[in-house]
Short mmCIF file of C-alpha atoms in Angstrom, two decimals:
data_model
loop_
_atom_site.label_atom_id
_atom_site.label_comp_id
_atom_site.label_asym_id
_atom_site.label_seq_id
_atom_site.Cartn_x
_atom_site.Cartn_y
_atom_site.Cartn_z
CA MET Z 147 234.12 176.93 86.38
CA ALA Z 148 232.90 177.17 82.80
CA ALA Z 149 233.97 173.59 82.20
CA ASN Z 150 231.76 172.45 85.07
CA LYS Z 151 228.71 174.37 83.91
CA PRO Z 152 225.85 171.96 83.13
CA GLY Z 153 225.05 171.43 79.47
CA LYS Z 154 221.84 171.04 77.53
CA ALA Z 155 221.43 167.32 78.22
CA GLU Z 156 221.81 167.75 81.98
CA ILE Z 157 219.50 170.77 82.14
CA LEU Z 158 216.71 169.18 80.09
CA ALA Z 159 217.06 165.93 82.03
CA ALA Z 160 216.39 167.95 85.19
CA PHE Z 161 213.33 169.60 83.66
CA PHE Z 162 211.56 166.70 81.95
CA ASP Z 163 210.16 163.70 83.82
CA ASP Z 164 212.70 160.84 83.76
CA GLY Z 165 214.82 163.05 81.48
CA THR Z 166 212.72 161.89 78.53
CA TYR Z 167 211.58 164.23 75.75
CA SER Z 168 211.09 164.49 72.00
CA PRO Z 169 213.50 166.80 70.12
CA LEU Z 170 211.76 169.19 67.71
CA PHE Z 171 214.53 171.32 66.24
CA THR Z 172 218.12 170.21 66.82
CA ASP Z 173 220.40 172.30 64.59
CA GLY Z 174 221.69 175.79 65.31
CA ALA Z 175 222.01 177.98 68.39
CA VAL Z 176 218.36 177.39 69.32
CA SER Z 177 216.78 173.96 69.68
CA ALA Z 178 213.38 172.85 70.91
CA ALA Z 179 211.79 169.87 72.62
CA TYR Z 180 208.46 168.55 73.84
CA GLY Z 181 207.79 166.36 76.84
CA CYS Z 182 206.29 166.06 80.30
CA ALA Z 183 207.43 168.05 83.36
CA ASN Z 184 205.90 167.03 86.71
CA GLY Z 185 202.97 165.55 84.81
CA GLN Z 186 202.40 168.65 82.65
CA ASN Z 187 203.02 168.56 78.89
CA ALA Z 188 205.31 171.42 77.90
CA TYR Z 189 207.40 172.84 75.07
CA VAL Z 190 210.99 173.93 75.61
CA VAL Z 191 213.07 176.41 73.65
CA PHE Z 192 216.77 176.12 74.45
CA GLU Z 193 219.60 178.53 73.65
CA ASP Z 194 223.05 176.94 73.77
CA GLY Z 195 225.09 180.11 74.40
CA SER Z 196 225.98 180.77 70.76
CA PRO Z 197 225.07 183.89 68.77
CA VAL Z 198 221.49 183.70 67.48
CA GLY Z 199 220.51 184.08 63.83
CA VAL Z 200 217.24 184.74 62.03
CA GLN Z 201 216.46 181.04 61.62
CA ASP Z 202 216.98 180.48 65.35
CA ILE Z 203 214.47 183.21 66.17
CA GLU Z 204 212.00 181.74 63.69
CA LYS Z 205 212.18 178.42 65.58
CA ASN Z 206 211.21 180.22 68.78
CA ILE Z 207 208.25 181.86 67.05
CA ARG Z 208 207.14 178.52 65.61
CA VAL Z 209 207.18 176.86 69.04
CA LEU Z 210 205.05 179.67 70.50
CA GLU Z 211 202.56 179.25 67.66
CA MET Z 212 202.41 175.49 68.23
CA ALA Z 213 201.95 175.99 71.97
CA ALA Z 214 199.03 178.35 71.42
CA GLU Z 215 197.42 175.90 69.00
CA THR Z 216 197.83 172.87 71.26
CA GLY Z 217 197.36 174.61 74.62
CA ALA Z 218 200.64 173.75 76.37
CA PRO Z 219 203.14 175.90 78.34
CA VAL Z 220 206.39 177.14 76.85
CA VAL Z 221 209.62 177.20 78.87
CA THR Z 222 212.49 179.14 77.30
CA PHE Z 223 216.06 178.63 78.51
CA TYR Z 224 217.98 181.84 77.82
CA ASP Z 225 221.73 181.77 77.22
CA SER Z 226 223.09 183.68 74.25
CA THR Z 227 226.14 185.86 73.61
CA GLY Z 228 224.03 187.99 71.28
CA ALA Z 229 222.89 188.08 67.69
CA LYS Z 230 224.66 187.24 64.45
CA LEU Z 231 225.10 190.79 63.19
CA GLU Z 232 225.45 189.62 59.61
CA GLY Z 233 221.69 189.05 59.78
CA GLY Z 234 221.24 192.81 59.45
CA LEU Z 235 217.73 194.21 59.34
CA ASP Z 236 216.28 190.72 58.85
CA LEU Z 237 217.48 189.98 62.38
CA LEU Z 238 215.82 193.15 63.66
CA ASN Z 239 212.53 192.19 61.99
CA ALA Z 240 212.71 188.64 63.33
CA ASN Z 241 213.24 189.91 66.87
CA ALA Z 242 210.27 192.23 66.47
CA ARG Z 243 208.09 189.31 65.37
CA LEU Z 244 209.24 187.23 68.32
CA THR Z 245 208.44 189.97 70.84
CA ALA Z 246 205.02 190.43 69.23
CA GLU Z 247 204.35 186.67 69.39
CA ILE Z 248 205.28 186.53 73.07
CA ALA Z 249 202.76 189.31 73.71
CA ARG Z 250 200.11 187.60 71.56
CA VAL Z 251 200.40 184.30 73.39
CA SER Z 252 200.59 185.92 76.85
CA GLY Z 253 197.61 184.84 78.91
CA VAL Z 254 196.81 182.00 76.50
CA VAL Z 255 199.48 179.51 77.59
CA PRO Z 256 201.93 179.97 80.48
CA GLN Z 257 205.37 181.20 79.52
CA VAL Z 258 208.29 180.56 81.87
CA ALA Z 259 211.70 182.09 81.26
CA VAL Z 260 214.74 180.31 82.70
CA VAL Z 261 217.92 182.38 82.52
CA THR Z 262 220.89 180.02 82.69
CA GLY Z 263 223.60 182.16 81.10
CA THR Z 264 223.80 185.58 79.46
CA CYS Z 265 220.44 187.20 78.70
CA ALA Z 266 220.82 190.70 77.29
CA GLY Z 267 219.07 193.30 75.15
CA THR Z 268 215.90 192.09 73.47
CA ASN Z 269 216.32 188.70 75.14
CA ALA Z 270 216.15 190.42 78.55
CA ILE Z 271 212.90 192.14 77.54
CA ASN Z 272 211.43 188.83 76.37
CA ALA Z 273 212.49 187.02 79.55
CA ALA Z 274 210.98 189.74 81.73
CA ALA Z 275 207.74 189.54 79.71
CA ALA Z 276 207.23 185.87 80.65
CA ASP Z 277 204.64 184.91 83.25
CA VAL Z 278 207.45 183.79 85.56
CA CYS Z 279 211.19 184.38 85.24
CA VAL Z 280 213.55 181.91 86.95
CA MET Z 281 217.24 182.74 87.13
CA ALA Z 282 220.35 180.74 87.99
CA GLU Z 283 222.66 182.51 90.44
CA ASP Z 284 225.57 182.47 88.01
CA ALA Z 285 223.50 183.88 85.11
CA GLU Z 286 223.31 187.47 83.88
CA LEU Z 287 220.30 189.54 82.80
CA PHE Z 288 220.56 193.14 81.60
CA LEU Z 289 219.39 195.52 78.87
CA ASN Z 290 222.72 197.30 78.51
CA ALA Z 291 226.05 195.84 79.59
CA PRO Z 292 226.60 197.13 83.16
CA PHE Z 293 230.31 196.44 83.30
CA ASN Z 294 232.02 199.54 81.91
CA ALA Z 295 229.62 202.28 82.95
CA GLU Z 296 231.08 205.04 85.06
CA ASP Z 297 228.12 204.87 87.41
CA LYS Z 298 228.20 201.08 87.65
CA VAL Z 299 225.83 199.62 90.24
CA ALA Z 300 227.11 196.81 92.44
CA ASN Z 301 225.94 193.36 91.28
CA ALA Z 302 224.17 194.85 88.26
CA GLY Z 303 223.03 192.10 85.94
CA SER Z 304 223.20 189.39 88.60
CA ALA Z 305 220.39 187.12 89.74
CA ALA Z 306 220.34 188.81 93.15
CA PHE Z 307 219.97 192.20 91.48
CA ALA Z 308 217.17 190.94 89.21
CA ALA Z 309 215.35 189.46 92.22
CA LYS Z 310 215.67 192.72 94.15
CA ALA Z 311 214.33 194.63 91.14
CA GLY Z 312 211.31 192.35 90.87
CA VAL Z 313 212.32 190.89 87.49
CA ALA Z 314 213.41 187.42 88.60
CA ALA Z 315 210.54 185.71 90.41
CA VAL Z 316 212.72 182.81 91.57
CA THR Z 317 216.47 182.33 91.83
CA ALA Z 318 218.24 178.97 91.96
CA ALA Z 319 221.75 177.80 92.74
CA ASP Z 320 222.57 176.78 89.18
CA ALA Z 321 221.02 175.93 85.82
CA VAL Z 322 219.96 172.43 86.90
CA ALA Z 323 218.24 173.75 90.03
CA ALA Z 324 216.59 176.46 87.92
CA ALA Z 325 215.25 173.80 85.55
CA LYS Z 326 213.77 171.87 88.47
CA GLN Z 327 212.14 175.05 89.82
CA ALA Z 328 210.68 175.72 86.39
CA ALA Z 329 209.21 172.21 86.32
CA SER Z 330 207.56 172.82 89.72
CA ILE Z 331 206.07 176.09 88.48
CA VAL Z 332 204.82 174.56 85.23
CA ALA Z 333 203.06 171.85 87.24
CA LEU Z 334 201.21 174.39 89.39
CA LEU Z 335 200.09 176.46 86.41
CA PRO Z 336 197.26 175.21 84.18
CA ALA Z 337 198.18 174.05 80.69
CA ASN Z 338 196.36 177.03 79.18
CA ASN Z 339 193.71 179.65 79.92
CA LEU Z 340 190.80 177.29 79.20
CA THR Z 341 191.74 174.46 81.56
CA GLY Z 342 191.14 174.35 85.30
CA PRO Z 343 193.73 174.40 88.08
CA ALA Z 344 195.98 171.38 88.46
CA ILE Z 345 195.10 168.71 91.08
CA PHE Z 346 197.66 166.96 93.29
CA GLU Z 347 197.90 164.56 96.19
CA PHE Z 348 198.42 166.49 99.41
CA GLU Z 349 199.27 166.42 103.11
CA GLN Z 350 197.63 168.53 105.80
CA PRO Z 351 199.71 171.42 107.21
CA THR Z 352 201.29 170.91 110.59
CA SER Z 353 200.38 174.35 111.99
CA VAL Z 354 197.24 176.43 112.47
CA LEU Z 355 196.65 180.09 111.79
CA SER Z 356 197.56 182.33 114.70
CA ALA Z 357 196.83 186.00 115.29
CA GLY Z 358 199.63 188.25 114.14
CA ALA Z 359 201.59 185.43 112.51
CA ALA Z 360 204.29 186.30 109.98
CA PRO Z 361 202.98 186.02 106.40
CA GLU Z 362 205.00 182.90 105.63
CA LYS Z 363 203.56 181.14 108.68
CA ALA Z 364 200.04 182.41 107.99
CA ALA Z 365 200.20 181.07 104.44
CA ALA Z 366 201.71 177.75 105.59
CA ALA Z 367 198.80 177.23 108.00
CA LEU Z 368 196.29 177.39 105.13
CA ILE Z 369 198.02 175.59 102.27
CA ASP Z 370 198.99 171.93 101.88
CA LYS Z 371 202.25 170.90 103.50
CA ASP Z 372 205.38 171.74 101.44
CA SER Z 373 203.30 172.76 98.42
CA ALA Z 374 204.38 176.39 98.08
CA VAL Z 375 206.64 177.84 95.41
CA GLU Z 376 207.26 181.41 96.53
CA LEU Z 377 207.56 184.06 93.81
CA TYR Z 378 209.34 187.43 94.10
CA ALA Z 379 210.77 186.71 97.56
CA GLY Z 380 213.46 189.35 97.03
CA TYR Z 381 211.03 192.14 96.15
CA GLY Z 382 208.36 193.90 98.18
CA LYS Z 383 209.15 191.92 101.32
CA ASN Z 384 206.08 192.95 103.33
CA ILE Z 385 203.92 190.75 101.09
CA VAL Z 386 204.42 187.04 100.41
CA THR Z 387 203.18 185.61 97.11
CA ALA Z 388 203.29 181.92 96.26
CA LEU Z 389 201.77 179.26 94.04
CA ALA Z 390 200.62 176.36 96.22
CA THR Z 391 197.77 173.90 96.73
CA ILE Z 392 194.85 173.67 99.15
CA ASN Z 393 193.32 170.21 99.42
CA GLY Z 394 195.35 169.30 96.34
CA SER Z 395 194.00 172.09 94.11
CA ALA Z 396 196.36 174.78 92.83
CA VAL Z 397 195.89 178.28 94.24
CA GLY Z 398 197.74 181.55 94.43
CA ILE Z 399 198.22 182.70 98.01
CA LEU Z 400 199.09 186.23 99.06
CA ALA Z 401 199.76 187.15 102.69
CA THR Z 402 200.61 190.57 104.07
CA GLU Z 403 203.12 191.47 106.74
CA LYS Z 404 201.77 193.52 109.64
CA ALA Z 405 204.07 196.39 108.69
CA ALA Z 406 202.94 199.04 106.20
CA LEU Z 407 203.03 198.21 102.49
CA CYS Z 408 205.35 200.14 100.16
CA HIS Z 409 205.03 200.70 96.40
CA LYS Z 410 207.08 197.58 95.72
CA CYS Z 411 204.67 195.45 97.77
CA THR Z 412 201.63 196.70 95.88
CA ALA Z 413 203.35 196.30 92.50
CA LYS Z 414 204.29 192.73 93.47
CA ALA Z 415 200.73 191.92 94.56
CA ALA Z 416 199.24 193.36 91.36
CA ARG Z 417 201.65 191.36 89.19
CA PHE Z 418 200.87 188.15 91.07
CA VAL Z 419 197.07 188.53 91.06
CA ARG Z 420 197.14 189.34 87.36
CA LEU Z 421 199.08 186.13 86.70
CA CYS Z 422 196.56 184.07 88.66
CA ASP Z 423 193.61 185.76 86.98
CA ALA Z 424 194.99 185.13 83.48
CA TYR Z 425 194.84 181.38 84.11
CA SER Z 426 191.83 181.31 86.48
CA ILE Z 427 193.91 180.24 89.46
CA PRO Z 428 191.96 181.02 92.67
CA VAL Z 429 193.53 183.74 94.81
CA VAL Z 430 193.55 183.44 98.61
CA THR Z 431 194.54 186.69 100.35
CA VAL Z 432 195.48 186.70 104.04
CA VAL Z 433 194.99 190.25 105.32
CA ASN Z 434 196.80 191.58 108.38
CA THR Z 435 198.43 194.94 107.75
CA GLU Z 436 198.78 198.44 109.11
CA GLY Z 437 197.89 199.66 105.63
CA PHE Z 438 199.90 201.62 103.10
CA GLY Z 439 203.19 203.36 103.78
CA LYS Z 440 203.10 206.91 105.11
CA SER Z 441 206.11 208.35 103.36
CA GLU Z 442 206.76 211.22 100.98
CA GLY Z 443 209.53 209.17 99.42
CA ASP Z 444 207.20 206.23 98.80
CA ASP Z 445 204.56 208.53 97.30
CA GLN Z 446 207.17 210.04 94.98
CA ALA Z 447 208.26 206.53 94.00
CA GLY Z 448 204.70 205.83 92.85
CA GLY Z 449 203.10 204.52 96.02
CA ILE Z 450 199.64 205.92 95.33
CA ARG Z 451 199.77 204.93 91.67
CA GLN Z 452 200.83 201.38 92.49
CA ALA Z 453 198.16 201.08 95.18
CA ALA Z 454 195.57 202.17 92.61
CA ARG Z 455 196.96 199.64 90.18
CA MET Z 456 196.69 196.85 92.74
CA ALA Z 457 193.13 197.87 93.63
CA GLY Z 458 192.18 197.82 89.96
CA VAL Z 459 193.76 194.42 89.35
CA TYR Z 460 191.95 192.90 92.33
CA ALA Z 461 188.62 194.41 91.34
CA GLU Z 462 188.97 193.45 87.67
CA ALA Z 463 190.06 189.85 88.36
CA THR Z 464 187.32 187.35 87.56
CA THR Z 465 189.05 184.34 89.07
CA VAL Z 466 187.85 183.04 92.46
CA LYS Z 467 188.93 185.40 95.26
CA VAL Z 468 188.84 184.45 98.94
CA ALA Z 469 189.94 186.90 101.63
CA VAL Z 470 191.00 185.76 105.10
CA LEU Z 471 190.76 188.63 107.57
CA ALA Z 472 193.39 187.37 109.98
CA GLY Z 473 194.40 190.58 111.75
CA GLU Z 474 194.02 194.25 110.92
CA ALA Z 475 191.91 195.00 107.83
CA VAL Z 476 191.28 198.70 108.18
CA GLY Z 477 190.28 201.41 105.72
CA PRO Z 478 191.94 201.26 102.26
CA ALA Z 479 193.60 197.91 103.07
CA TYR Z 480 190.19 196.28 103.56
CA THR Z 481 188.83 198.02 100.45
CA VAL Z 482 191.62 196.75 98.22
CA PHE Z 483 192.19 193.23 99.54
CA ALA Z 484 188.76 192.15 100.77
CA ALA Z 485 185.91 194.30 99.50
CA CYS Z 486 185.88 192.70 96.04
CA ALA Z 487 186.48 189.12 97.25
CA ASP Z 488 183.84 186.49 96.46
CA TRP Z 489 184.00 185.20 100.03
CA ARG Z 490 185.46 186.80 103.15
CA VAL Z 491 186.39 184.77 106.22
CA ALA Z 492 186.80 186.77 109.43
CA VAL Z 493 189.08 185.05 111.92
CA GLN Z 494 188.26 185.59 115.60
CA GLY Z 495 190.44 188.38 116.95
CA CYS Z 496 190.62 190.35 113.71
CA THR Z 497 189.88 194.06 113.37
CA VAL Z 498 187.69 195.18 110.47
CA ALA Z 499 186.90 198.90 110.41
CA PRO Z 500 186.91 202.02 108.24
CA LEU Z 501 189.38 203.63 110.65
CA ALA Z 502 191.75 202.23 113.27
CA PRO Z 503 189.93 202.03 116.65
CA GLU Z 504 192.47 204.31 118.37
CA ALA Z 505 191.85 207.01 115.77
CA ALA Z 506 188.10 206.46 115.59
CA VAL Z 507 187.48 206.91 119.31
CA THR Z 508 189.40 210.21 119.40
CA VAL Z 509 186.69 211.54 117.08
CA LEU Z 510 183.64 209.71 118.41
CA TYR Z 511 184.42 210.19 122.10
CA LYS Z 512 186.59 213.29 122.00
CA ASP Z 513 184.84 215.20 124.79
CA GLU Z 514 184.62 212.19 127.08
CA ILE Z 515 188.29 211.29 126.60
CA PHE Z 516 189.56 214.83 127.18
CA ALA Z 517 187.39 215.15 130.31
CA SER Z 518 189.07 212.09 131.86
CA ASP Z 519 191.94 212.22 134.32
CA ASN Z 520 194.21 210.09 132.11
CA ILE Z 521 193.75 210.71 128.39
CA VAL Z 522 196.05 207.86 127.33
CA ASN Z 523 194.32 205.23 129.44
CA ALA Z 524 190.89 206.55 128.50
CA THR Z 525 191.75 206.34 124.83
CA LYS Z 526 193.02 202.76 125.18
CA ALA Z 527 189.90 201.71 127.09
CA LYS Z 528 187.56 203.28 124.56
CA ALA Z 529 189.53 201.79 121.66
CA ALA Z 530 189.39 198.30 123.20
CA ALA Z 531 185.64 198.55 123.73
CA TYR Z 532 185.11 199.97 120.25
CA ALA Z 533 187.20 197.21 118.67
CA LYS Z 534 185.21 194.52 120.46
CA GLU Z 535 181.77 195.97 119.74
CA VAL Z 536 182.21 197.48 116.27
CA CYS Z 537 185.32 196.00 114.65
CA SER Z 538 185.24 192.31 115.65
CA ALA Z 539 184.74 189.28 113.44
CA ASN Z 540 181.16 188.94 114.66
CA ALA Z 541 180.45 192.59 113.93
CA ALA Z 542 181.97 192.25 110.45
CA VAL Z 543 179.63 189.37 109.58
CA ALA Z 544 176.63 191.12 111.12
CA ASN Z 545 177.29 194.23 109.02
CA GLY Z 546 178.13 192.45 105.76
CA ALA Z 547 181.86 193.22 105.81
CA ALA Z 548 182.57 189.47 106.05
CA ASP Z 549 180.67 186.35 105.07
CA ALA Z 550 181.80 183.76 107.61
CA ILE Z 551 183.55 183.47 110.96
CA ALA Z 552 186.33 181.03 111.78
CA ASP Z 553 188.79 180.56 114.57
CA ALA Z 554 192.43 179.64 114.18
CA ALA Z 555 191.75 175.90 114.11
CA THR Z 556 189.00 176.08 111.49
CA ALA Z 557 190.37 178.79 109.17
CA ARG Z 558 191.89 176.33 106.68
CA GLY Z 559 188.64 174.34 106.51
CA ALA Z 560 186.66 177.53 105.94
CA VAL Z 561 188.94 178.52 103.06
CA ALA Z 562 188.80 175.05 101.49
CA GLN Z 563 185.01 175.08 101.74
CA ALA Z 564 184.85 178.49 100.09
CA LEU Z 565 187.10 177.36 97.24
CA ASP Z 566 184.94 174.29 96.70
CA MET Z 567 181.75 176.35 96.76
CA LEU Z 568 183.13 178.91 94.27
CA ALA Z 569 184.78 176.43 91.91
CA SER Z 570 182.00 176.83 89.34
CA LYS Z 571 182.08 180.64 89.41
CA ARG Z 572 181.26 182.31 86.09
CA THR Z 573 181.66 186.02 85.42
CA VAL Z 574 180.92 188.03 82.28
CA ARG Z 575 182.87 191.24 81.85
CA LEU Z 576 181.49 194.41 80.31
CA ALA Z 577 182.25 194.71 76.61
CA LYS Z 578 185.34 196.90 76.17
CA LYS Z 579 188.74 196.88 74.54
CA HIS Z 580 190.52 196.94 77.89
CA GLY Z 581 190.49 198.86 81.12
CA ASN Z 582 192.79 201.80 81.75
CA ILE Z 583 194.22 200.85 85.13
CA THR Z 584 197.17 203.05 86.03
CA LEU Z 585 200.47 201.25 85.29
#
C-alpha cells in the first residue's frame, strides 16, 4: 500500500489549478509552493514524510510571514516521522517560534491543515490550531503514540477518531481527495481578514424550506445548489455547519436538529461562528430545536459552560448574522441563536416564545385546566391557542422578536435580501484587550 500512496507531485497537482504552481523552497524535508487553487492565490507548505530539522521549520515560519504580508491563505500538508533529534534545543526553540507564528497569523489569513501521513506531537498541535483541519483516512494524528498504551482506545490516532473528537473538520478518502477538499475550502474562505467574501456562479436549490426539516435539508433549501462544504460532520451531530454560497456569495450556514443540543453541538457551533467572524463571512443560522440537553452527564461534561461560550461567540461576532426561525425557537435557544442577529426571518409555522406553549399554559391557565374534565386535552387545546396567538411568526414580528415573515417558498429570497441589505454593515467594538468568554 505504501508504494501506491500518492506523492508530492500528485497531491499538489490535485490542489493547484491545472496542477501549475511556483516552487519556493525545494530542498529538505519541507518544501513550499505558491499558486492558484479554485481561483484563490495560496501558499503551500509540504512535508515529505522525512524527519524535520531546524531549517525545515524556519521555511514554514518564513511562508507564514510572507502570507501575512501579502494577504494569502496558507495550506500545510502534514506528514513527518518526527524531528531530527540532533537539532537539540535549537529544534525546540524553532518549534516554539513556529507555534507562536501560527497563533500570530491566526485570523489574519486562513490556515488550512491537511494531514496526509503521520502528524504527531507539536505538529498535531499546530494542525489542530489551523482554521480548518482536513485529514486523509489513512493518515494519523496524535499527541502521544497511542499504540502501546495499556489503556489503548480503539482507532486512536485515526481520521475517524479525529473527526469524532472534533479535531478533523473534514475527512477524505486519501491524500489526493484531501487536497481537493482543501482547495474547495480555500476558495470559500476570503484571502485574508480585510477582503470580502468570495463570489461564485451559482444554481438555485431544487427544494424549499419545510417545517421540521432535517438540518441538512433545511440548509440545502437556502443555499445554492451543491455549494456546501460541511465541516465537523462527525462531531456534535445535532448541528450542521457548512461553508456554502447564497446567490453566489460565500456564507457560513448553521442549522440545528430538532433534538436537544449537547455540549459537543454548542462547542462545534462556537468554533464555526468564530471562524466565520474572523474573516467576516456572513453567518446564516436556521433555528429549530428543543433547546439544550437536560442531562446531568452533559452538564458535568461542560454543557452549561459550552452553551455560555457559544452565546458569547454569537454576541461578540461582528460579521453579518441572519437568523431563520424555521421551527421551535424557545427560551435560551432563541436568546443564543437569534436575539443578537442583525436580521431575523420568522417562517410561517414557527414557534417563538420565552417558554414552550405546553409549559406556559400550565402556569397561565392552571385553574382553568385543572377544572376541566380532561386535563390532557385541555392542556393541548390551550397550548395550540397560545401558540397561534402569542408564539406565531406574526406575533414575533409584532412584538419585535423577529424582523420579517416568510413562508417556505420565500424563505431563501428573504435571506438573500437580508444578506444584500447587510453587506455594508460596520461595527466598532469597545476598546479592550479581549473578552473573557468561558472556554
